[in-house]
PDB file of N, CA and C in Angstrom:
ATOM      1  N   UNK A   1      71.659 198.691 -53.709  1.00  0.00           N
ATOM      2  CA  UNK A   1      72.685 199.584 -54.220  1.00  0.00           C
ATOM      3  C   UNK A   1      73.698 199.935 -53.136  1.00  0.00           C
ATOM      4  N   UNK A   2      73.220 200.166 -51.915  1.00  0.00           N
ATOM      5  CA  UNK A   2      74.105 200.506 -50.805  1.00  0.00           C
ATOM      6  C   UNK A   2      75.038 199.357 -50.443  1.00  0.00           C
ATOM      7  N   UNK A   3      74.534 198.116 -50.568  1.00  0.00           N
ATOM      8  CA  UNK A   3      75.339 196.937 -50.256  1.00  0.00           C
ATOM      9  C   UNK A   3      76.505 196.807 -51.222  1.00  0.00           C
ATOM     10  N   UNK A   4      76.235 196.985 -52.528  1.00  0.00           N
ATOM     11  CA  UNK A   4      77.299 196.896 -53.532  1.00  0.00           C
ATOM     12  C   UNK A   4      78.335 197.997 -53.348  1.00  0.00           C
ATOM     13  N   UNK A   5      77.866 199.174 -52.983  1.00  0.00           N
ATOM     14  CA  UNK A   5      78.780 200.300 -52.756  1.00  0.00           C
ATOM     15  C   UNK A   5      79.711 199.993 -51.575  1.00  0.00           C
ATOM     16  N   UNK A   6      79.162 199.397 -50.505  1.00  0.00           N
ATOM     17  CA  UNK A   6      79.964 199.032 -49.333  1.00  0.00           C
ATOM     18  C   UNK A   6      80.995 197.973 -49.691  1.00  0.00           C
ATOM     19  N   UNK A   7      80.595 196.967 -50.456  1.00  0.00           N
ATOM     20  CA  UNK A   7      81.522 195.919 -50.899  1.00  0.00           C
ATOM     21  C   UNK A   7      82.630 196.522 -51.757  1.00  0.00           C
ATOM     22  N   UNK A   8      82.280 197.417 -52.662  1.00  0.00           N
ATOM     23  CA  UNK A   8      83.260 198.065 -53.530  1.00  0.00           C
ATOM     24  C   UNK A   8      84.264 198.889 -52.713  1.00  0.00           C
ATOM     25  N   UNK A   9      83.785 199.612 -51.716  1.00  0.00           N
ATOM     26  CA  UNK A   9      84.679 200.416 -50.875  1.00  0.00           C
ATOM     27  C   UNK A   9      85.630 199.517 -50.088  1.00  0.00           C
ATOM     28  N   UNK A  10      85.124 198.407 -49.562  1.00  0.00           N
ATOM     29  CA  UNK A  10      85.971 197.469 -48.808  1.00  0.00           C
ATOM     30  C   UNK A  10      87.051 196.882 -49.708  1.00  0.00           C
ATOM     31  N   UNK A  11      86.688 196.492 -50.932  1.00  0.00           N
ATOM     32  CA  UNK A  11      87.650 195.912 -51.868  1.00  0.00           C
ATOM     33  C   UNK A  11      88.703 196.954 -52.261  1.00  0.00           C
ATOM     34  N   UNK A  12      88.276 198.194 -52.522  1.00  0.00           N
ATOM     35  CA  UNK A  12      89.224 199.248 -52.891  1.00  0.00           C
ATOM     36  C   UNK A  12      90.187 199.568 -51.743  1.00  0.00           C
ATOM     37  N   UNK A  13      89.680 199.623 -50.523  1.00  0.00           N
ATOM     38  CA  UNK A  13      90.545 199.885 -49.361  1.00  0.00           C
ATOM     39  C   UNK A  13      91.529 198.734 -49.177  1.00  0.00           C
ATOM     40  N   UNK A  14      91.080 197.501 -49.374  1.00  0.00           N
ATOM     41  CA  UNK A  14      91.959 196.340 -49.246  1.00  0.00           C
ATOM     42  C   UNK A  14      93.109 196.417 -50.249  1.00  0.00           C
ATOM     43  N   UNK A  15      92.797 196.682 -51.507  1.00  0.00           N
ATOM     44  CA  UNK A  15      93.851 196.748 -52.519  1.00  0.00           C
ATOM     45  C   UNK A  15      94.755 197.957 -52.322  1.00  0.00           C
ATOM     46  N   UNK A  16      94.208 199.062 -51.844  1.00  0.00           N
ATOM     47  CA  UNK A  16      95.024 200.240 -51.563  1.00  0.00           C
ATOM     48  C   UNK A  16      96.023 199.944 -50.441  1.00  0.00           C
ATOM     49  N   UNK A  17      95.549 199.296 -49.383  1.00  0.00           N
ATOM     50  CA  UNK A  17      96.456 198.924 -48.289  1.00  0.00           C
ATOM     51  C   UNK A  17      97.500 197.912 -48.747  1.00  0.00           C
ATOM     52  N   UNK A  18      97.109 197.021 -49.621  1.00  0.00           N
ATOM     53  CA  UNK A  18      98.033 196.018 -50.143  1.00  0.00           C
ATOM     54  C   UNK A  18      99.150 196.686 -50.955  1.00  0.00           C
ATOM     55  N   UNK A  19      98.798 197.632 -51.793  1.00  0.00           N
ATOM     56  CA  UNK A  19      99.787 198.350 -52.611  1.00  0.00           C
ATOM     57  C   UNK A  19     100.693 199.207 -51.727  1.00  0.00           C
ATOM     58  N   UNK A  20     100.096 199.928 -50.777  1.00  0.00           N
ATOM     59  CA  UNK A  20     100.902 200.754 -49.871  1.00  0.00           C
ATOM     60  C   UNK A  20     101.816 199.898 -48.995  1.00  0.00           C
ATOM     61  N   UNK A  21     101.339 198.729 -48.625  1.00  0.00           N
ATOM     62  CA  UNK A  21     102.169 197.809 -47.845  1.00  0.00           C
ATOM     63  C   UNK A  21     103.397 197.358 -48.611  1.00  0.00           C
ATOM     64  N   UNK A  22     103.227 197.086 -49.881  1.00  0.00           N
ATOM     65  CA  UNK A  22     104.368 196.679 -50.706  1.00  0.00           C
ATOM     66  C   UNK A  22     105.359 197.813 -50.899  1.00  0.00           C
ATOM     67  N   UNK A  23     104.866 199.044 -50.925  1.00  0.00           N
ATOM     68  CA  UNK A  23     105.753 200.188 -51.113  1.00  0.00           C
ATOM     69  C   UNK A  23     106.514 200.549 -49.837  1.00  0.00           C
ATOM     70  N   UNK A  24     105.825 200.520 -48.701  1.00  0.00           N
ATOM     71  CA  UNK A  24     106.421 201.020 -47.469  1.00  0.00           C
ATOM     72  C   UNK A  24     106.933 199.936 -46.522  1.00  0.00           C
ATOM     73  N   UNK A  25     106.638 198.689 -46.770  1.00  0.00           N
ATOM     74  CA  UNK A  25     107.093 197.614 -45.879  1.00  0.00           C
ATOM     75  C   UNK A  25     108.618 197.519 -45.808  1.00  0.00           C
ATOM     76  N   UNK A  26     109.361 197.599 -46.923  1.00  0.00           N
ATOM     77  CA  UNK A  26     110.815 197.512 -46.804  1.00  0.00           C
ATOM     78  C   UNK A  26     111.413 198.629 -45.935  1.00  0.00           C
ATOM     79  N   UNK A  27     110.902 199.845 -46.074  1.00  0.00           N
ATOM     80  CA  UNK A  27     111.411 200.946 -45.250  1.00  0.00           C
ATOM     81  C   UNK A  27     111.044 200.727 -43.782  1.00  0.00           C
ATOM     82  N   UNK A  28     109.852 200.212 -43.545  1.00  0.00           N
ATOM     83  CA  UNK A  28     109.424 199.960 -42.179  1.00  0.00           C
ATOM     84  C   UNK A  28     110.286 198.885 -41.515  1.00  0.00           C
ATOM     85  N   UNK A  29     110.567 197.809 -42.239  1.00  0.00           N
ATOM     86  CA  UNK A  29     111.410 196.748 -41.697  1.00  0.00           C
ATOM     87  C   UNK A  29     112.844 197.228 -41.506  1.00  0.00           C
ATOM     88  N   UNK A  30     113.344 198.035 -42.425  1.00  0.00           N
ATOM     89  CA  UNK A  30     114.703 198.584 -42.302  1.00  0.00           C
ATOM     90  C   UNK A  30     114.799 199.460 -41.046  1.00  0.00           C
ATOM     91  N   UNK A  31     113.783 200.296 -40.827  1.00  0.00           N
ATOM     92  CA  UNK A  31     113.750 201.159 -39.648  1.00  0.00           C
ATOM     93  C   UNK A  31     113.711 200.317 -38.368  1.00  0.00           C
ATOM     94  N   UNK A  32     112.878 199.287 -38.354  1.00  0.00           N
ATOM     95  CA  UNK A  32     112.771 198.421 -37.177  1.00  0.00           C
ATOM     96  C   UNK A  32     114.079 197.683 -36.921  1.00  0.00           C
ATOM     97  N   UNK A  33     114.759 197.245 -37.981  1.00  0.00           N
ATOM     98  CA  UNK A  33     116.028 196.547 -37.820  1.00  0.00           C
ATOM     99  C   UNK A  33     117.097 197.482 -37.262  1.00  0.00           C
ATOM    100  N   UNK A  34     117.136 198.725 -37.731  1.00  0.00           N
ATOM    101  CA  UNK A  34     118.111 199.690 -37.222  1.00  0.00           C
ATOM    102  C   UNK A  34     117.854 200.002 -35.751  1.00  0.00           C
ATOM    103  N   UNK A  35     116.586 200.164 -35.382  1.00  0.00           N
ATOM    104  CA  UNK A  35     116.260 200.447 -33.984  1.00  0.00           C
ATOM    105  C   UNK A  35     116.639 199.265 -33.093  1.00  0.00           C
ATOM    106  N   UNK A  36     116.383 198.051 -33.564  1.00  0.00           N
ATOM    107  CA  UNK A  36     116.727 196.859 -32.796  1.00  0.00           C
ATOM    108  C   UNK A  36     118.234 196.728 -32.660  1.00  0.00           C
ATOM    109  N   UNK A  37     118.959 196.972 -33.748  1.00  0.00           N
ATOM    110  CA  UNK A  37     120.417 196.906 -33.699  1.00  0.00           C
ATOM    111  C   UNK A  37     120.964 197.945 -32.722  1.00  0.00           C
ATOM    112  N   UNK A  38     120.422 199.135 -32.754  1.00  0.00           N
ATOM    113  CA  UNK A  38     120.862 200.195 -31.845  1.00  0.00           C
ATOM    114  C   UNK A  38     120.599 199.792 -30.399  1.00  0.00           C
ATOM    115  N   UNK A  39     119.437 199.211 -30.161  1.00  0.00           N
ATOM    116  CA  UNK A  39     119.088 198.773 -28.812  1.00  0.00           C
ATOM    117  C   UNK A  39     120.070 197.704 -28.314  1.00  0.00           C
ATOM    118  N   UNK A  40     120.387 196.721 -29.156  1.00  0.00           N
ATOM    119  CA  UNK A  40     121.303 195.662 -28.749  1.00  0.00           C
ATOM    120  C   UNK A  40     122.719 196.187 -28.576  1.00  0.00           C
ATOM    121  N   UNK A  41     123.142 197.128 -29.405  1.00  0.00           N
ATOM    122  CA  UNK A  41     124.476 197.703 -29.245  1.00  0.00           C
ATOM    123  C   UNK A  41     124.583 198.473 -27.932  1.00  0.00           C
ATOM    124  N   UNK A  42     123.525 199.187 -27.557  1.00  0.00           N
ATOM    125  CA  UNK A  42     123.545 199.914 -26.292  1.00  0.00           C
ATOM    126  C   UNK A  42     123.548 198.953 -25.105  1.00  0.00           C
ATOM    127  N   UNK A  43     122.778 197.904 -25.226  1.00  0.00           N
ATOM    128  CA  UNK A  43     122.639 196.993 -24.102  1.00  0.00           C
ATOM    129  C   UNK A  43     123.818 196.039 -23.963  1.00  0.00           C
ATOM    130  N   UNK A  44     124.324 195.536 -25.072  1.00  0.00           N
ATOM    131  CA  UNK A  44     125.389 194.539 -25.032  1.00  0.00           C
ATOM    132  C   UNK A  44     126.679 195.058 -25.652  1.00  0.00           C
ATOM    133  N   UNK A  45     126.904 196.349 -25.651  1.00  0.00           N
ATOM    134  CA  UNK A  45     128.084 196.929 -26.281  1.00  0.00           C
ATOM    135  C   UNK A  45     129.379 196.522 -25.608  1.00  0.00           C
ATOM    136  N   UNK A  46     129.354 196.224 -24.321  1.00  0.00           N
ATOM    137  CA  UNK A  46     130.571 195.850 -23.602  1.00  0.00           C
ATOM    138  C   UNK A  46     131.014 194.431 -23.863  1.00  0.00           C
ATOM    139  N   UNK A  47     130.162 193.626 -24.460  1.00  0.00           N
ATOM    140  CA  UNK A  47     130.498 192.226 -24.690  1.00  0.00           C
ATOM    141  C   UNK A  47     131.055 192.047 -26.094  1.00  0.00           C
ATOM    142  N   UNK A  48     132.292 192.428 -26.267  1.00  0.00           N
ATOM    143  CA  UNK A  48     132.936 192.257 -27.562  1.00  0.00           C
ATOM    144  C   UNK A  48     133.841 191.046 -27.512  1.00  0.00           C
ATOM    145  N   UNK A  49     134.446 190.709 -28.596  1.00  0.00           N
ATOM    146  CA  UNK A  49     135.338 189.559 -28.665  1.00  0.00           C
ATOM    147  C   UNK A  49     136.630 189.899 -27.918  1.00  0.00           C
ATOM    148  N   UNK A  50     136.842 189.244 -26.793  1.00  0.00           N
ATOM    149  CA  UNK A  50     138.002 189.559 -25.958  1.00  0.00           C
ATOM    150  C   UNK A  50     139.297 189.022 -26.541  1.00  0.00           C
ATOM    151  N   UNK A  51     139.220 187.986 -27.350  1.00  0.00           N
ATOM    152  CA  UNK A  51     140.433 187.363 -27.877  1.00  0.00           C
ATOM    153  C   UNK A  51     141.059 188.141 -29.021  1.00  0.00           C
ATOM    154  N   UNK A  52     140.383 189.101 -29.598  1.00  0.00           N
ATOM    155  CA  UNK A  52     140.942 189.812 -30.738  1.00  0.00           C
ATOM    156  C   UNK A  52     142.137 190.667 -30.328  1.00  0.00           C
ATOM    157  N   UNK A  53     142.128 191.205 -29.111  1.00  0.00           N
ATOM    158  CA  UNK A  53     143.249 192.036 -28.666  1.00  0.00           C
ATOM    159  C   UNK A  53     144.467 191.193 -28.333  1.00  0.00           C
ATOM    160  N   UNK A  54     144.269 189.947 -27.905  1.00  0.00           N
ATOM    161  CA  UNK A  54     145.378 189.110 -27.467  1.00  0.00           C
ATOM    162  C   UNK A  54     145.791 188.064 -28.497  1.00  0.00           C
ATOM    163  N   UNK A  55     145.166 188.034 -29.642  1.00  0.00           N
ATOM    164  CA  UNK A  55     145.477 186.976 -30.595  1.00  0.00           C
ATOM    165  C   UNK A  55     146.822 187.241 -31.270  1.00  0.00           C
ATOM    166  N   UNK A  56     147.574 186.170 -31.446  1.00  0.00           N
ATOM    167  CA  UNK A  56     148.891 186.289 -32.070  1.00  0.00           C
ATOM    168  C   UNK A  56     148.757 186.381 -33.583  1.00  0.00           C
ATOM    169  N   UNK A  57     148.285 185.310 -34.178  1.00  0.00           N
ATOM    170  CA  UNK A  57     148.106 185.276 -35.624  1.00  0.00           C
ATOM    171  C   UNK A  57     146.835 184.502 -35.928  1.00  0.00           C
ATOM    172  N   UNK A  58     146.309 184.770 -37.063  1.00  0.00           N
ATOM    173  CA  UNK A  58     145.113 184.049 -37.475  1.00  0.00           C
ATOM    174  C   UNK A  58     145.508 182.627 -37.831  1.00  0.00           C
ATOM    175  N   UNK A  59     144.764 181.666 -37.356  1.00  0.00           N
ATOM    176  CA  UNK A  59     145.042 180.268 -37.637  1.00  0.00           C
ATOM    177  C   UNK A  59     145.764 179.562 -36.516  1.00  0.00           C
ATOM    178  N   UNK A  60     146.294 180.293 -35.524  1.00  0.00           N
ATOM    179  CA  UNK A  60     146.947 179.660 -34.389  1.00  0.00           C
ATOM    180  C   UNK A  60     145.898 178.975 -33.519  1.00  0.00           C
ATOM    181  N   UNK A  61     146.272 177.836 -32.992  1.00  0.00           N
ATOM    182  CA  UNK A  61     145.379 177.103 -32.110  1.00  0.00           C
ATOM    183  C   UNK A  61     145.793 177.392 -30.677  1.00  0.00           C
ATOM    184  N   UNK A  62     144.854 177.904 -29.897  1.00  0.00           N
ATOM    185  CA  UNK A  62     145.115 178.222 -28.501  1.00  0.00           C
ATOM    186  C   UNK A  62     144.133 177.432 -27.661  1.00  0.00           C
ATOM    187  N   UNK A  63     144.658 176.670 -26.724  1.00  0.00           N
ATOM    188  CA  UNK A  63     143.821 175.866 -25.848  1.00  0.00           C
ATOM    189  C   UNK A  63     143.871 176.491 -24.464  1.00  0.00           C
ATOM    190  N   UNK A  64     142.728 176.925 -24.006  1.00  0.00           N
ATOM    191  CA  UNK A  64     142.635 177.492 -22.666  1.00  0.00           C
ATOM    192  C   UNK A  64     141.928 176.472 -21.786  1.00  0.00           C
ATOM    193  N   UNK A  65     142.616 176.040 -20.750  1.00  0.00           N
ATOM    194  CA  UNK A  65     142.041 175.044 -19.855  1.00  0.00           C
ATOM    195  C   UNK A  65     141.417 175.733 -18.659  1.00  0.00           C
ATOM    196  N   UNK A  66     140.265 175.265 -18.298  1.00  0.00           N
ATOM    197  CA  UNK A  66     139.612 175.765 -17.112  1.00  0.00           C
ATOM    198  C   UNK A  66     140.194 175.055 -15.899  1.00  0.00           C
ATOM    199  N   UNK A  67     140.149 175.717 -14.772  1.00  0.00           N
ATOM    200  CA  UNK A  67     140.618 175.084 -13.551  1.00  0.00           C
ATOM    201  C   UNK A  67     139.641 173.986 -13.188  1.00  0.00           C
ATOM    202  N   UNK A  68     140.181 172.801 -13.008  1.00  0.00           N
ATOM    203  CA  UNK A  68     139.299 171.679 -12.697  1.00  0.00           C
ATOM    204  C   UNK A  68     138.987 171.676 -11.214  1.00  0.00           C
ATOM    205  N   UNK A  69     137.748 171.394 -10.924  1.00  0.00           N
ATOM    206  CA  UNK A  69     137.333 171.302  -9.534  1.00  0.00           C
ATOM    207  C   UNK A  69     137.613 169.895  -9.034  1.00  0.00           C
ATOM    208  N   UNK A  70     138.054 169.814  -7.828  1.00  0.00           N
ATOM    209  CA  UNK A  70     138.284 168.496  -7.240  1.00  0.00           C
ATOM    210  C   UNK A  70     136.929 167.888  -6.910  1.00  0.00           C
ATOM    211  N   UNK A  71     136.778 166.608  -7.216  1.00  0.00           N
ATOM    212  CA  UNK A  71     135.492 165.990  -6.899  1.00  0.00           C
ATOM    213  C   UNK A  71     135.286 165.961  -5.389  1.00  0.00           C
ATOM    214  N   UNK A  72     134.145 166.402  -4.991  1.00  0.00           N
ATOM    215  CA  UNK A  72     133.852 166.431  -3.561  1.00  0.00           C
ATOM    216  C   UNK A  72     133.287 165.097  -3.113  1.00  0.00           C
ATOM    217  N   UNK A  73     133.236 164.919  -1.830  1.00  0.00           N
ATOM    218  CA  UNK A  73     132.709 163.667  -1.297  1.00  0.00           C
ATOM    219  C   UNK A  73     131.205 163.558  -1.517  1.00  0.00           C
ATOM    220  N   UNK A  74     130.557 164.684  -1.803  1.00  0.00           N
ATOM    221  CA  UNK A  74     129.114 164.672  -2.038  1.00  0.00           C
ATOM    222  C   UNK A  74     128.750 163.917  -3.311  1.00  0.00           C
ATOM    223  N   UNK A  75     129.671 163.879  -4.288  1.00  0.00           N
ATOM    224  CA  UNK A  75     129.360 163.223  -5.550  1.00  0.00           C
ATOM    225  C   UNK A  75     129.296 161.710  -5.410  1.00  0.00           C
ATOM    226  N   UNK A  76     129.856 161.175  -4.312  1.00  0.00           N
ATOM    227  CA  UNK A  76     129.843 159.728  -4.115  1.00  0.00           C
ATOM    228  C   UNK A  76     128.571 159.262  -3.426  1.00  0.00           C
ATOM    229  N   UNK A  77     127.736 160.208  -3.040  1.00  0.00           N
ATOM    230  CA  UNK A  77     126.503 159.842  -2.366  1.00  0.00           C
ATOM    231  C   UNK A  77     125.578 159.095  -3.318  1.00  0.00           C
ATOM    232  N   UNK A  78     124.748 158.267  -2.735  1.00  0.00           N
ATOM    233  CA  UNK A  78     123.788 157.515  -3.517  1.00  0.00           C
ATOM    234  C   UNK A  78     122.659 158.449  -3.942  1.00  0.00           C
ATOM    235  N   UNK A  79     122.416 158.544  -5.235  1.00  0.00           N
ATOM    236  CA  UNK A  79     121.429 159.476  -5.755  1.00  0.00           C
ATOM    237  C   UNK A  79     120.033 158.874  -5.735  1.00  0.00           C
ATOM    238  N   UNK A  80     119.912 157.635  -6.114  1.00  0.00           N
ATOM    239  CA  UNK A  80     118.609 156.993  -6.182  1.00  0.00           C
ATOM    240  C   UNK A  80     118.779 155.505  -6.043  1.00  0.00           C
ATOM    241  N   UNK A  81     117.702 154.763  -6.158  1.00  0.00           N
ATOM    242  CA  UNK A  81     117.837 153.325  -6.050  1.00  0.00           C
ATOM    243  C   UNK A  81     117.737 152.695  -7.431  1.00  0.00           C
ATOM    244  N   UNK A  82     118.389 151.572  -7.583  1.00  0.00           N
ATOM    245  CA  UNK A  82     118.447 150.867  -8.850  1.00  0.00           C
ATOM    246  C   UNK A  82     117.228 149.972  -8.984  1.00  0.00           C
ATOM    247  N   UNK A  83     116.574 150.027 -10.139  1.00  0.00           N
ATOM    248  CA  UNK A  83     115.401 149.188 -10.398  1.00  0.00           C
ATOM    249  C   UNK A  83     115.724 148.313 -11.595  1.00  0.00           C
ATOM    250  N   UNK A  84     115.567 147.013 -11.402  1.00  0.00           N
ATOM    251  CA  UNK A  84     115.841 146.045 -12.462  1.00  0.00           C
ATOM    252  C   UNK A  84     114.509 145.630 -13.090  1.00  0.00           C
ATOM    253  N   UNK A  85     114.378 145.899 -14.375  1.00  0.00           N
ATOM    254  CA  UNK A  85     113.151 145.557 -15.086  1.00  0.00           C
ATOM    255  C   UNK A  85     113.347 144.226 -15.788  1.00  0.00           C
ATOM    256  N   UNK A  86     112.297 143.412 -15.797  1.00  0.00           N
ATOM    257  CA  UNK A  86     112.327 142.123 -16.480  1.00  0.00           C
ATOM    258  C   UNK A  86     111.283 142.121 -17.582  1.00  0.00           C
ATOM    259  N   UNK A  87     111.592 141.400 -18.668  1.00  0.00           N
ATOM    260  CA  UNK A  87     110.631 141.290 -19.757  1.00  0.00           C
ATOM    261  C   UNK A  87     109.530 140.318 -19.400  1.00  0.00           C
ATOM    262  N   UNK A  88     108.320 140.655 -19.763  1.00  0.00           N
ATOM    263  CA  UNK A  88     107.188 139.766 -19.555  1.00  0.00           C
ATOM    264  C   UNK A  88     106.758 139.242 -20.914  1.00  0.00           C
ATOM    265  N   UNK A  89     106.684 137.922 -21.001  1.00  0.00           N
ATOM    266  CA  UNK A  89     106.313 137.330 -22.285  1.00  0.00           C
ATOM    267  C   UNK A  89     104.899 136.854 -22.287  1.00  0.00           C
TER     268      UNK A  89
END
């Protein structure tokens, strides 16, 4: 009798938690999303879109070129040795 009572209590607690989870999970996730958004806004709030203040019109194409670095003499150095592979039949 005690064994059946224990099984019944476990099953009832499982279904109760399942029902409560369905009721409160959306609010819990909403709360977690708001806290995460707040955290990211505080941490990365200074990184906004810089081009919005300087943009002329929507649809304009603006090409910004980076300053090209002159190739240094170090790039001409030999990096490794060449290995020629042959097929074996």
